[in-house]
Amino acid sequence: MDPLMFLSFFFVLSFAFSTANAEIHFHEFVVQATPVKRLCSSNNIITVNGQFPGPTLEVRDGDTLVIKVINSARYNVTLHWHGIRQLRTPWADGPEYVTQCPIQPGGSYTYRFTIENQDGTLWWHAHSRWLRATVYGALIIYPKLGVPYPFTKPNKEIPILLGEWWNRDIISVLRQAQFTGAAPNVSDAYTINGQPGDLYKCSSKETAKFFVKFGDKVLLRVINAALNQELFFTVANHMLTVVGNDAAYNKLFTTRVIMLGPGQTTNVLLSADQPAGRYYMATRAYATAQNAPFDNTTATAILEYDSVPCTAKTGLAPRPLLPPLPAFNDTPTVTAFTSQIRSLAMQNGQVPTQIDENLFFTVGLGLINCMPGPRCQGPNNTRFAASMNNVSFVLPRRTSLLQAYYQNIPGIYTTDFPPVPPVIFDYTGNVSRALWQPRKATKLYKLKFGSRVQIVLQDTAIVTTEDHPIHLHGYHFYVVGQGFGNFNPNRDTVRFNLIDPPVRNTINVPVGGWAVIRFVADNPGVWLMHCHIDSHLTWGLAMSLLVENGPGELQSFEAPPPDLPPC
């Protein structure tokens, strides 16, 4: 047989084998108002299929998802599949007015996408205003059949979704903040799998409980679905072995506490090796903005061994043990945790070493001057804002950015987002008040397909320094460096980790510090990069990368689907 023909036959056979076990999963998600009781009162919240949290999606690497979303609620909505790369399917990514116009009440849209070379824990959530406060669920991707986990196989797996709860309609909370220009009201509780837990009023009976047997190896798939808050998480008397973050495996290490920014996921192995009893899982805030209010409560769930003895006097199981949690501003504990995350061994060439696009983005808050009055209730009669490189991002309304790019619709955006800050200043020092007011605009930065990109994300001290969880849609990236203070390329570049850097889709830019990410622009589309604290996104802490179509079918995407919602 001709060698070329043999190679072609081998390629076709290998491809057929790899796709033979792939499945297509069909789901119908009905977005609707549902009465839910929490903290002694009932509220109508927006849910999917009446569930809070929403349905868990379980698939394998290589599978395809077809999800018809029917909007039976009174608000516009979109859904985002957080962390899915959406290779050649940018129309399915979901952020409103970026890759699609929202699904209007009474409308529907079908998301179609295939999972390619990804496995681990991701999640899905609303990406339309603040509906993701209650519209979210786990997206679990198992390895392909026959492919093992790179760690001890657990005999039990539990999704743990951390969230926030308001005793008000979340859109009314948003509207009040938008009207006043002030910071939004903080949440009334945190939740674990939708329940606040024993430490809140009227919550003990519904506290989430997870049952284990002595000797179990339990994989906890922890997701921070909170709207505006970074969170610590721990389990009393149990060590946690971290095995993955953002659907990427890491070298194993053990810790008592983990911290996740909104949008991040962390997989940990727990050995049920303690005396038979009841142990609290607990979560509370990691809050870094100085003098800013935050929800200083603690949510709990219960890990219970199946042979717990009852007390002689009451006949009831003993009260669970409550674990210690770090102080709300314990940045050293966070730094110690994140510094241990290292990816599994990589092949040569995976981490870009030659850079085509070297970008520097400042991220942080700002204030917009305005006339004193009811709409200027921010600090010193201002309105809160946020920006990247002094551009406060404004979403279009006539069409989505992706439609405007694909259909050459003028007047929707410009491609002059600055690659570096317009003004160089002491980013984490005493910043001149002249630099506190950003400019509102819809600016994109254009990347050539295949370019090797480095982005320095630099926190600023405008208003206050703060830890910002920055999420990049359509990509995962390598975190080659992090530190405090102002990034110094002469000092800091030589310390980059190009051997086993963490692979993430959401990175916490350290409070008063910086993070450097690298990736190859191999996925064409318009991709939102934004702070996953939704109040910051509302104030404009976002931008979009425009990655142009590549030269061939495998590097380009097709026209919008016929059922794409109109604006």
Coordinates of C-alpha atoms in Angstrom, one line a residue:
M1 CA 0.0 0.0 0.0
D2 CA 1.2 3.5 -0.8
P3 CA 2.6 5.1 2.4
L4 CA 0.5 8.2 2.0
M5 CA -2.6 6.2 1.5
F6 CA -1.7 4.1 4.6
L7 CA -1.3 7.3 6.7
S8 CA -4.6 8.6 5.4
F9 CA -6.3 5.4 6.3
F10 CA -4.8 5.3 9.7
F11 CA -5.9 8.9 10.4
V12 CA -9.5 8.2 9.3
L13 CA -9.5 5.0 11.4
S14 CA -8.1 6.8 14.5
F15 CA -10.7 9.7 14.1
A16 CA -13.5 7.2 13.8
F17 CA -12.4 5.4 16.9
S18 CA -12.1 8.6 18.9
T19 CA -15.6 9.7 17.9
A20 CA -17.3 6.3 18.0
N21 CA -18.3 6.7 21.7
A22 CA -19.2 10.3 21.5
E23 CA -22.8 11.1 22.3
I24 CA -25.2 14.0 21.6
H25 CA -27.1 15.2 24.6
F26 CA -30.4 17.0 24.1
H27 CA -31.8 19.2 26.8
E28 CA -34.7 21.6 27.2
F29 CA -34.1 24.5 29.7
V30 CA -37.2 26.5 30.6
V31 CA -36.3 29.8 32.2
Q32 CA -39.1 30.7 34.6
A33 CA -40.1 32.4 37.8
T34 CA -40.3 30.0 40.7
P35 CA -41.3 30.6 44.4
V36 CA -38.5 29.7 46.7
K37 CA -38.3 30.0 50.5
R38 CA -35.1 31.0 52.2
L39 CA -34.3 32.9 55.4
C40 CA -37.9 32.8 56.7
S41 CA -39.5 34.4 53.6
S42 CA -40.6 33.3 50.1
N43 CA -39.4 35.0 46.9
N44 CA -40.0 34.5 43.3
I45 CA -36.6 33.9 41.7
I46 CA -35.7 33.1 38.1
T47 CA -34.7 29.4 37.7
V48 CA -34.2 26.8 35.0
N49 CA -36.8 24.0 35.0
G50 CA -37.9 25.2 38.4
Q51 CA -34.6 24.1 40.0
F52 CA -32.3 26.1 42.2
P53 CA -29.4 25.5 41.5
G54 CA -30.3 24.4 38.0
P55 CA -29.8 21.0 36.3
T56 CA -26.4 19.4 36.4
L57 CA -25.1 18.6 32.9
E58 CA -22.9 15.4 32.8
V59 CA -21.1 14.7 29.5
R60 CA -17.8 13.2 28.3
D61 CA -14.9 14.8 26.4
G62 CA -15.9 14.7 22.7
D63 CA -19.7 14.8 23.3
T64 CA -22.0 17.4 21.8
L65 CA -24.7 19.4 23.7
V66 CA -27.9 20.6 22.1
I67 CA -29.8 22.8 24.6
K68 CA -33.0 24.5 23.7
V69 CA -33.6 27.5 26.0
I70 CA -37.2 28.7 26.3
N71 CA -37.6 32.0 28.0
S72 CA -40.8 31.9 30.1
A73 CA -39.6 34.6 32.5
R74 CA -40.3 38.4 32.3
Y75 CA -36.6 39.3 31.7
N76 CA -34.4 38.9 28.7
V77 CA -31.9 36.1 29.2
T78 CA -28.9 34.4 27.7
L79 CA -26.9 31.4 28.9
H80 CA -23.1 31.0 29.0
W81 CA -21.2 27.7 29.2
H82 CA -18.4 28.9 31.4
G83 CA -15.0 27.6 30.3
I84 CA -16.2 25.7 27.2
R85 CA -13.8 26.9 24.4
Q86 CA -16.6 26.9 21.8
L87 CA -14.1 26.0 19.0
R88 CA -15.7 27.3 15.8
T89 CA -19.1 27.8 17.6
P90 CA -18.8 31.3 19.0
W91 CA -22.6 31.8 18.4
A92 CA -23.1 29.4 21.4
D93 CA -21.0 31.3 23.9
G94 CA -23.8 33.3 25.3
P95 CA -22.9 36.8 26.8
E96 CA -25.7 39.2 25.8
Y97 CA -24.9 41.7 23.1
V98 CA -21.4 40.1 22.6
T99 CA -22.1 36.8 20.8
Q100 CA -25.9 37.2 20.6
C101 CA -28.8 39.4 21.4
P102 CA -30.8 38.1 24.5
I103 CA -33.6 35.7 24.3
Q104 CA -36.7 37.8 24.9
P105 CA -39.7 36.7 27.0
G106 CA -41.6 34.1 25.0
G107 CA -38.7 33.4 22.7
S108 CA -36.3 30.5 22.5
Y109 CA -32.8 29.7 21.2
T110 CA -30.9 26.4 20.8
Y111 CA -27.2 26.3 21.8
R112 CA -25.2 23.7 19.9
F113 CA -21.5 23.0 20.7
T114 CA -19.0 20.1 21.0
I115 CA -16.6 19.6 23.8
E116 CA -13.1 19.2 22.4
N117 CA -10.1 18.1 24.5
Q118 CA -11.6 19.3 27.8
D119 CA -12.6 17.4 31.0
G120 CA -13.1 18.4 34.6
T121 CA -15.5 20.7 36.3
L122 CA -17.1 23.7 34.5
W123 CA -20.5 25.3 35.0
W124 CA -23.2 27.2 33.1
H125 CA -25.0 30.4 34.1
A126 CA -27.1 33.3 32.9
H127 CA -25.1 36.0 31.2
S128 CA -27.7 38.7 31.1
R129 CA -27.7 41.4 33.7
W130 CA -27.6 39.8 37.2
L131 CA -29.8 36.8 36.5
R132 CA -26.9 34.4 37.2
A133 CA -27.6 35.0 40.9
T134 CA -30.0 32.2 40.7
V135 CA -29.7 30.8 37.1
Y136 CA -26.7 28.5 37.2
G137 CA -25.7 24.8 37.4
A138 CA -22.8 22.4 37.2
L139 CA -21.3 21.2 33.9
I140 CA -19.3 18.1 34.6
I141 CA -17.1 16.7 31.8
Y142 CA -15.8 13.2 32.3
P143 CA -12.8 11.8 30.4
K144 CA -13.3 9.8 27.3
L145 CA -14.2 6.2 27.9
G146 CA -11.0 4.3 28.8
V147 CA -9.1 7.4 29.9
P148 CA -8.5 7.4 33.6
Y149 CA -8.2 10.3 36.0
P150 CA -4.6 11.3 36.7
F151 CA -5.2 10.6 40.4
T152 CA -6.8 8.0 42.6
K153 CA -10.2 7.3 41.3
P154 CA -12.9 8.4 43.7
N155 CA -15.8 6.2 44.6
K156 CA -18.1 9.2 45.2
E157 CA -18.3 12.6 43.5
I158 CA -20.2 15.6 44.8
P159 CA -20.8 18.9 43.0
I160 CA -20.5 21.8 45.5
L161 CA -22.0 25.1 44.2
L162 CA -21.3 28.1 46.3
G163 CA -23.6 31.0 45.8
E164 CA -25.2 34.2 47.1
W165 CA -28.7 34.9 48.2
W166 CA -30.7 38.2 48.3
N167 CA -34.1 38.6 50.1
R168 CA -35.1 40.8 47.2
D169 CA -35.6 40.4 43.5
I170 CA -32.1 40.5 42.1
I171 CA -33.0 42.8 39.2
S172 CA -34.4 45.3 41.6
V173 CA -31.1 45.3 43.5
L174 CA -29.3 45.9 40.2
R175 CA -31.7 48.7 39.2
Q176 CA -31.3 50.5 42.5
A177 CA -27.5 50.4 42.1
Q178 CA -27.7 51.6 38.5
F179 CA -30.0 54.5 39.5
T180 CA -28.0 55.7 42.5
G181 CA -24.5 55.1 41.1
A182 CA -23.6 53.6 44.5
A183 CA -22.4 50.2 45.4
P184 CA -25.1 47.5 45.4
N185 CA -26.6 46.1 48.5
V186 CA -24.6 43.1 49.7
S187 CA -26.2 39.7 49.8
D188 CA -28.2 38.4 52.8
A189 CA -26.5 35.0 52.8
Y190 CA -24.1 32.6 51.1
T191 CA -25.4 29.2 50.0
I192 CA -24.0 25.7 49.4
N193 CA -26.0 23.9 46.7
G194 CA -28.7 26.6 47.1
Q195 CA -29.1 26.4 50.9
P196 CA -27.6 28.8 53.5
G197 CA -27.2 26.2 56.3
D198 CA -27.5 26.0 60.0
L199 CA -26.1 29.4 61.0
Y200 CA -28.9 31.3 59.4
K201 CA -32.5 31.7 60.6
C202 CA -35.1 29.3 59.3
S203 CA -32.5 27.2 57.4
S204 CA -31.5 24.2 59.5
K205 CA -34.0 21.7 58.2
E206 CA -33.0 22.3 54.6
T207 CA -29.2 22.4 55.2
A208 CA -27.5 20.5 52.4
K209 CA -26.2 17.1 53.6
F210 CA -23.8 14.7 52.0
F211 CA -23.4 11.1 53.3
V212 CA -20.2 9.2 53.2
K213 CA -18.8 5.9 54.5
F214 CA -15.6 5.5 56.4
G215 CA -12.8 4.9 53.8
D216 CA -14.6 6.7 50.9
K217 CA -12.5 8.7 48.5
V218 CA -14.7 11.7 47.6
L219 CA -14.2 14.1 44.7
L220 CA -15.7 17.5 45.6
R221 CA -16.3 19.5 42.5
V222 CA -16.4 23.1 44.0
I223 CA -17.8 25.9 41.9
N224 CA -17.9 29.6 43.0
A225 CA -21.2 30.7 41.4
A226 CA -21.5 33.8 43.7
L227 CA -22.5 37.0 42.0
N228 CA -20.0 39.4 43.6
Q229 CA -17.9 37.6 46.2
E230 CA -14.7 35.6 46.3
L231 CA -15.0 32.8 48.8
F232 CA -13.0 30.6 51.1
F233 CA -14.1 26.9 51.4
T234 CA -13.1 24.2 53.9
V235 CA -14.3 21.0 55.6
A236 CA -13.9 20.5 59.3
N237 CA -11.1 18.0 60.3
H238 CA -10.5 16.9 56.7
M239 CA -7.6 17.8 54.4
L240 CA -8.3 18.6 50.8
T241 CA -6.1 17.3 48.0
V242 CA -6.3 19.7 45.0
V243 CA -6.4 17.8 41.7
G244 CA -7.8 20.4 39.2
N245 CA -8.8 23.9 38.6
D246 CA -11.1 25.3 35.8
A247 CA -11.2 21.9 34.1
A248 CA -7.4 21.5 34.0
Y249 CA -5.5 19.0 36.1
N250 CA -2.7 20.1 38.4
K251 CA 0.1 18.5 40.4
L252 CA -1.4 17.3 43.6
F253 CA -1.0 19.2 46.8
T254 CA -2.9 19.2 50.1
T255 CA -4.5 22.1 51.9
R256 CA -7.1 22.8 54.6
V257 CA -8.7 25.7 52.8
I258 CA -9.2 26.8 49.2
M259 CA -10.2 30.1 47.7
L260 CA -12.2 30.6 44.6
G261 CA -13.1 33.8 42.8
P262 CA -16.5 34.0 41.1
G263 CA -16.4 31.8 38.0
Q264 CA -13.6 29.6 39.2
T265 CA -13.8 25.8 39.9
T266 CA -11.6 23.6 42.0
N267 CA -11.6 19.8 42.3
V268 CA -10.5 18.4 45.6
L269 CA -10.2 14.8 46.9
L270 CA -11.4 14.2 50.4
S271 CA -10.6 11.0 52.3
A272 CA -13.4 10.0 54.7
D273 CA -10.8 9.0 57.3
Q274 CA -12.2 10.7 60.5
P275 CA -14.1 9.2 63.4
A276 CA -17.8 8.7 62.5
G277 CA -19.5 12.0 63.0
R278 CA -20.9 15.1 61.4
Y279 CA -18.6 17.8 60.0
Y280 CA -19.4 21.2 58.5
M281 CA -18.4 22.3 55.1
A282 CA -18.2 26.1 55.3
T283 CA -17.7 29.1 53.1
R284 CA -17.3 32.7 53.8
A285 CA -16.0 35.9 52.1
Y286 CA -12.5 36.8 51.0
A287 CA -12.9 40.5 50.7
T288 CA -10.0 42.8 49.7
A289 CA -11.5 46.2 48.8
Q290 CA -10.7 48.6 51.7
N291 CA -13.7 50.0 53.7
A292 CA -16.2 48.3 51.3
P293 CA -19.2 46.6 52.8
F294 CA -19.5 42.8 52.3
D295 CA -21.6 39.9 53.5
N296 CA -19.8 38.8 56.6
T297 CA -21.8 35.6 57.2
T298 CA -20.9 31.9 56.8
A299 CA -22.8 29.3 54.9
T300 CA -22.6 25.6 55.9
A301 CA -23.4 22.1 54.6
I302 CA -22.9 18.8 56.5
L303 CA -20.7 15.9 55.7
E304 CA -22.1 13.0 57.6
Y305 CA -20.7 9.5 58.1
D306 CA -23.3 6.8 57.7
S307 CA -22.5 5.3 61.2
V308 CA -22.9 8.5 63.3
P309 CA -23.9 7.5 66.9
C310 CA -26.8 9.4 68.5
T311 CA -26.4 11.1 71.8
A312 CA -27.8 9.2 74.8
K313 CA -29.8 12.1 76.1
T314 CA -31.6 13.3 73.0
G315 CA -31.4 10.4 70.6
L316 CA -30.2 12.9 68.0
A317 CA -27.0 13.0 66.0
P318 CA -24.4 15.3 67.5
R319 CA -24.0 18.9 66.3
P320 CA -21.4 19.1 63.5
L321 CA -17.9 20.4 64.1
L322 CA -17.4 23.9 62.6
P323 CA -14.0 24.4 60.9
P324 CA -11.9 27.5 61.4
L325 CA -11.9 29.8 58.4
P326 CA -9.3 32.5 57.5
A327 CA -10.1 36.1 58.2
F328 CA -11.9 37.9 55.5
N329 CA -8.8 39.8 54.4
D330 CA -6.2 37.0 54.8
T331 CA -4.3 37.5 51.6
P332 CA -1.2 35.5 52.8
T333 CA -3.4 32.4 53.0
V334 CA -4.7 33.0 49.5
T335 CA -1.2 33.6 48.1
A336 CA 0.1 30.4 49.8
F337 CA -2.8 28.4 48.2
T338 CA -2.5 29.8 44.6
S339 CA 1.3 29.6 44.6
Q340 CA 1.0 25.8 44.9
I341 CA -1.0 25.3 41.8
R342 CA 1.2 23.8 39.0
S343 CA -0.1 22.1 35.9
L344 CA 0.8 18.6 35.0
A345 CA 3.9 18.1 32.8
M346 CA 3.6 19.9 29.5
Q347 CA 5.0 19.1 26.1
N348 CA 7.5 21.5 24.5
G349 CA 5.9 24.4 22.8
Q350 CA 2.6 24.4 24.7
V351 CA 3.4 27.6 26.6
P352 CA 4.2 30.3 24.1
T353 CA 7.7 31.6 24.5
Q354 CA 7.9 33.9 21.4
I355 CA 5.3 36.6 21.8
D356 CA 3.6 38.4 18.9
E357 CA 1.2 40.6 20.9
N358 CA 2.5 42.0 24.2
L359 CA -0.4 43.7 25.9
F360 CA -0.7 45.5 29.2
F361 CA -4.2 46.0 30.7
T362 CA -4.9 48.0 33.9
V363 CA -7.9 46.7 35.7
G364 CA -9.7 48.5 38.5
L365 CA -12.4 50.9 39.7
G366 CA -13.1 54.5 38.9
L367 CA -15.6 57.3 39.6
I368 CA -17.6 59.4 37.2
N369 CA -18.2 63.0 38.2
C370 CA -21.8 64.2 38.1
M371 CA -24.1 66.8 39.6
P372 CA -25.1 66.1 43.3
G373 CA -28.5 64.4 43.5
P374 CA -30.3 61.1 43.8
R375 CA -28.3 59.6 40.8
C376 CA -24.9 60.5 42.3
Q377 CA -24.7 58.6 45.5
G378 CA -21.3 57.2 45.1
P379 CA -18.3 58.6 47.0
N380 CA -18.3 62.4 47.2
N381 CA -21.3 62.8 44.9
T382 CA -20.0 60.6 42.1
R383 CA -21.1 57.4 40.3
F384 CA -19.0 54.2 40.5
A385 CA -17.3 53.0 37.3
A386 CA -14.7 50.5 36.4
S387 CA -12.4 50.1 33.4
M388 CA -9.6 48.4 31.6
N389 CA -6.9 50.8 30.3
N390 CA -9.2 53.7 31.2
V391 CA -11.9 52.4 28.9
S392 CA -15.2 51.7 30.6
F393 CA -16.8 49.0 28.4
V394 CA -20.3 49.7 27.0
L395 CA -22.4 46.9 25.5
P396 CA -24.2 47.7 22.2
R397 CA -28.0 47.4 22.0
R398 CA -28.8 47.4 18.2
T399 CA -27.0 44.1 17.5
S400 CA -24.3 41.9 19.1
L401 CA -20.6 42.5 18.6
L402 CA -20.2 39.1 16.8
Q403 CA -23.0 39.9 14.4
A404 CA -21.6 43.3 13.7
Y405 CA -18.2 41.7 12.9
Y406 CA -19.5 38.9 10.8
Q407 CA -22.1 41.0 8.9
N408 CA -19.8 44.1 8.6
I409 CA -22.4 46.3 10.4
P410 CA -20.8 49.8 10.9
G411 CA -21.1 52.0 14.0
I412 CA -21.3 49.3 16.6
Y413 CA -17.7 49.2 17.8
T414 CA -14.2 50.4 17.1
T415 CA -11.0 48.3 17.1
D416 CA -8.8 50.9 18.8
F417 CA -8.7 49.5 22.4
P418 CA -5.4 50.6 23.7
P419 CA -2.7 47.9 24.0
V420 CA -1.2 49.7 26.9
P421 CA -2.5 52.3 29.4
P422 CA -2.9 55.7 27.7
V423 CA -1.1 57.2 30.7
I424 CA 1.7 55.5 32.6
F425 CA 1.4 56.0 36.4
D426 CA 2.1 54.4 39.8
Y427 CA -0.7 51.9 39.4
T428 CA -0.8 50.7 43.0
G429 CA 0.5 53.8 44.7
N430 CA -1.0 57.3 45.2
V431 CA -3.0 57.8 42.0
S432 CA -3.7 61.3 40.9
R433 CA -7.5 62.2 41.0
A434 CA -7.2 63.3 37.3
L435 CA -6.9 59.6 36.4
W436 CA -10.0 58.4 38.3
Q437 CA -12.6 59.1 35.6
P438 CA -12.6 56.6 32.7
R439 CA -14.0 57.0 29.2
K440 CA -17.1 55.1 28.2
A441 CA -16.8 53.3 24.8
T442 CA -17.2 50.0 22.9
K443 CA -13.7 49.3 21.9
L444 CA -12.3 45.9 20.7
Y445 CA -8.7 44.8 20.3
K446 CA -8.1 42.9 17.1
L447 CA -5.8 39.8 17.1
K448 CA -4.5 38.0 14.1
F449 CA -5.4 34.4 14.0
G450 CA -2.6 32.2 15.4
S451 CA -0.8 35.1 17.1
R452 CA 1.0 34.3 20.4
V453 CA -0.4 36.6 23.0
Q454 CA 0.8 37.8 26.4
I455 CA -1.4 40.0 28.6
V456 CA -0.2 41.7 31.8
L457 CA -3.2 42.3 34.0
Q458 CA -2.4 45.1 36.5
D459 CA -4.6 46.0 39.5
T460 CA -4.8 49.7 40.3
A461 CA -5.3 51.7 43.5
I462 CA -8.0 54.0 42.0
V463 CA -10.7 54.1 44.7
T464 CA -9.1 50.9 46.2
T465 CA -7.0 48.0 45.3
E466 CA -8.9 44.8 45.0
D467 CA -8.5 41.1 43.9
H468 CA -10.3 40.9 40.5
P469 CA -11.3 37.5 39.0
I470 CA -10.8 38.1 35.3
H471 CA -12.5 35.6 32.9
L472 CA -11.6 35.2 29.2
H473 CA -14.3 33.6 27.1
G474 CA -13.4 31.2 24.4
Y475 CA -9.9 30.4 25.7
H476 CA -8.0 28.8 28.5
F477 CA -4.6 30.4 29.2
Y478 CA -1.3 29.8 31.0
V479 CA -0.7 31.9 34.2
V480 CA 3.1 32.4 33.8
G481 CA 3.5 34.9 36.7
Q482 CA 1.8 36.7 39.6
G483 CA 3.0 39.2 42.1
F484 CA 2.3 42.3 44.2
G485 CA 2.9 46.0 43.4
N486 CA 3.6 47.2 39.9
F487 CA 4.7 44.8 37.2
N488 CA 8.3 45.3 36.3
P489 CA 9.3 43.5 33.1
N490 CA 13.0 43.7 33.9
R491 CA 12.6 42.2 37.3
D492 CA 9.5 39.9 36.9
T493 CA 9.9 38.4 33.5
V494 CA 12.9 36.3 34.4
R495 CA 10.8 34.7 37.2
F496 CA 8.1 33.5 34.8
N497 CA 7.1 29.8 35.1
L498 CA 7.2 28.5 31.5
I499 CA 7.5 24.8 32.6
D500 CA 4.3 24.0 34.5
P501 CA 2.2 27.2 34.9
P502 CA -1.4 26.9 35.9
V503 CA -4.0 26.5 33.1
R504 CA -7.1 28.5 33.8
N505 CA -10.1 30.3 32.3
T506 CA -10.5 32.8 35.2
I507 CA -7.5 34.3 37.0
N508 CA -7.6 36.2 40.3
V509 CA -5.4 39.3 39.8
P510 CA -3.9 39.8 43.2
V511 CA -5.0 42.7 45.3
G512 CA -2.6 45.5 44.6
G513 CA -0.7 43.3 42.2
W514 CA -0.5 41.7 38.8
A515 CA -0.9 38.5 36.8
V516 CA 0.5 37.6 33.4
I517 CA -1.3 35.2 31.1
R518 CA -0.3 33.7 27.7
F519 CA -2.2 31.9 25.0
V520 CA -2.4 31.3 21.2
A521 CA -5.2 33.1 19.4
D522 CA -6.4 30.0 17.7
N523 CA -10.2 30.4 18.2
P524 CA -11.8 33.0 16.0
G525 CA -14.7 35.1 17.2
V526 CA -15.5 38.0 19.5
W527 CA -14.6 37.0 23.0
L528 CA -15.4 39.0 26.2
M529 CA -12.7 39.5 28.8
H530 CA -14.2 40.8 32.1
C531 CA -14.2 40.8 35.8
H532 CA -16.5 38.1 37.1
I533 CA -17.6 40.2 40.0
D534 CA -20.9 41.3 38.3
S535 CA -21.1 44.7 39.9
H536 CA -17.7 45.5 38.3
L537 CA -18.8 44.2 34.9
T538 CA -21.9 46.4 35.2
W539 CA -19.6 49.4 35.9
G540 CA -17.5 48.6 32.7
L541 CA -14.6 46.3 33.8
A542 CA -14.5 44.5 30.5
M543 CA -13.2 44.5 27.0
S544 CA -13.5 42.3 23.9
L545 CA -10.9 40.5 21.8
L546 CA -11.7 40.2 18.1
V547 CA -9.9 37.1 16.7
E548 CA -10.3 37.1 13.0
N549 CA -11.3 34.0 11.0
G550 CA -8.3 31.8 10.1
P551 CA -7.4 30.6 6.6
G552 CA -9.3 27.3 6.4
E553 CA -12.4 25.4 7.5
L554 CA -10.9 24.2 10.8
Q555 CA -9.8 27.7 11.7
S556 CA -13.0 29.6 10.9
F557 CA -16.7 29.7 12.0
E558 CA -19.9 29.8 10.0
A559 CA -22.8 32.2 9.6
P560 CA -25.1 32.8 12.6
P561 CA -27.8 30.1 13.1
P562 CA -31.3 30.9 11.8
D563 CA -32.8 30.9 15.3
L564 CA -30.4 33.5 16.7
P565 CA -32.5 35.9 18.7
P566 CA -33.2 39.3 17.2
C567 CA -32.4 42.6 19.1

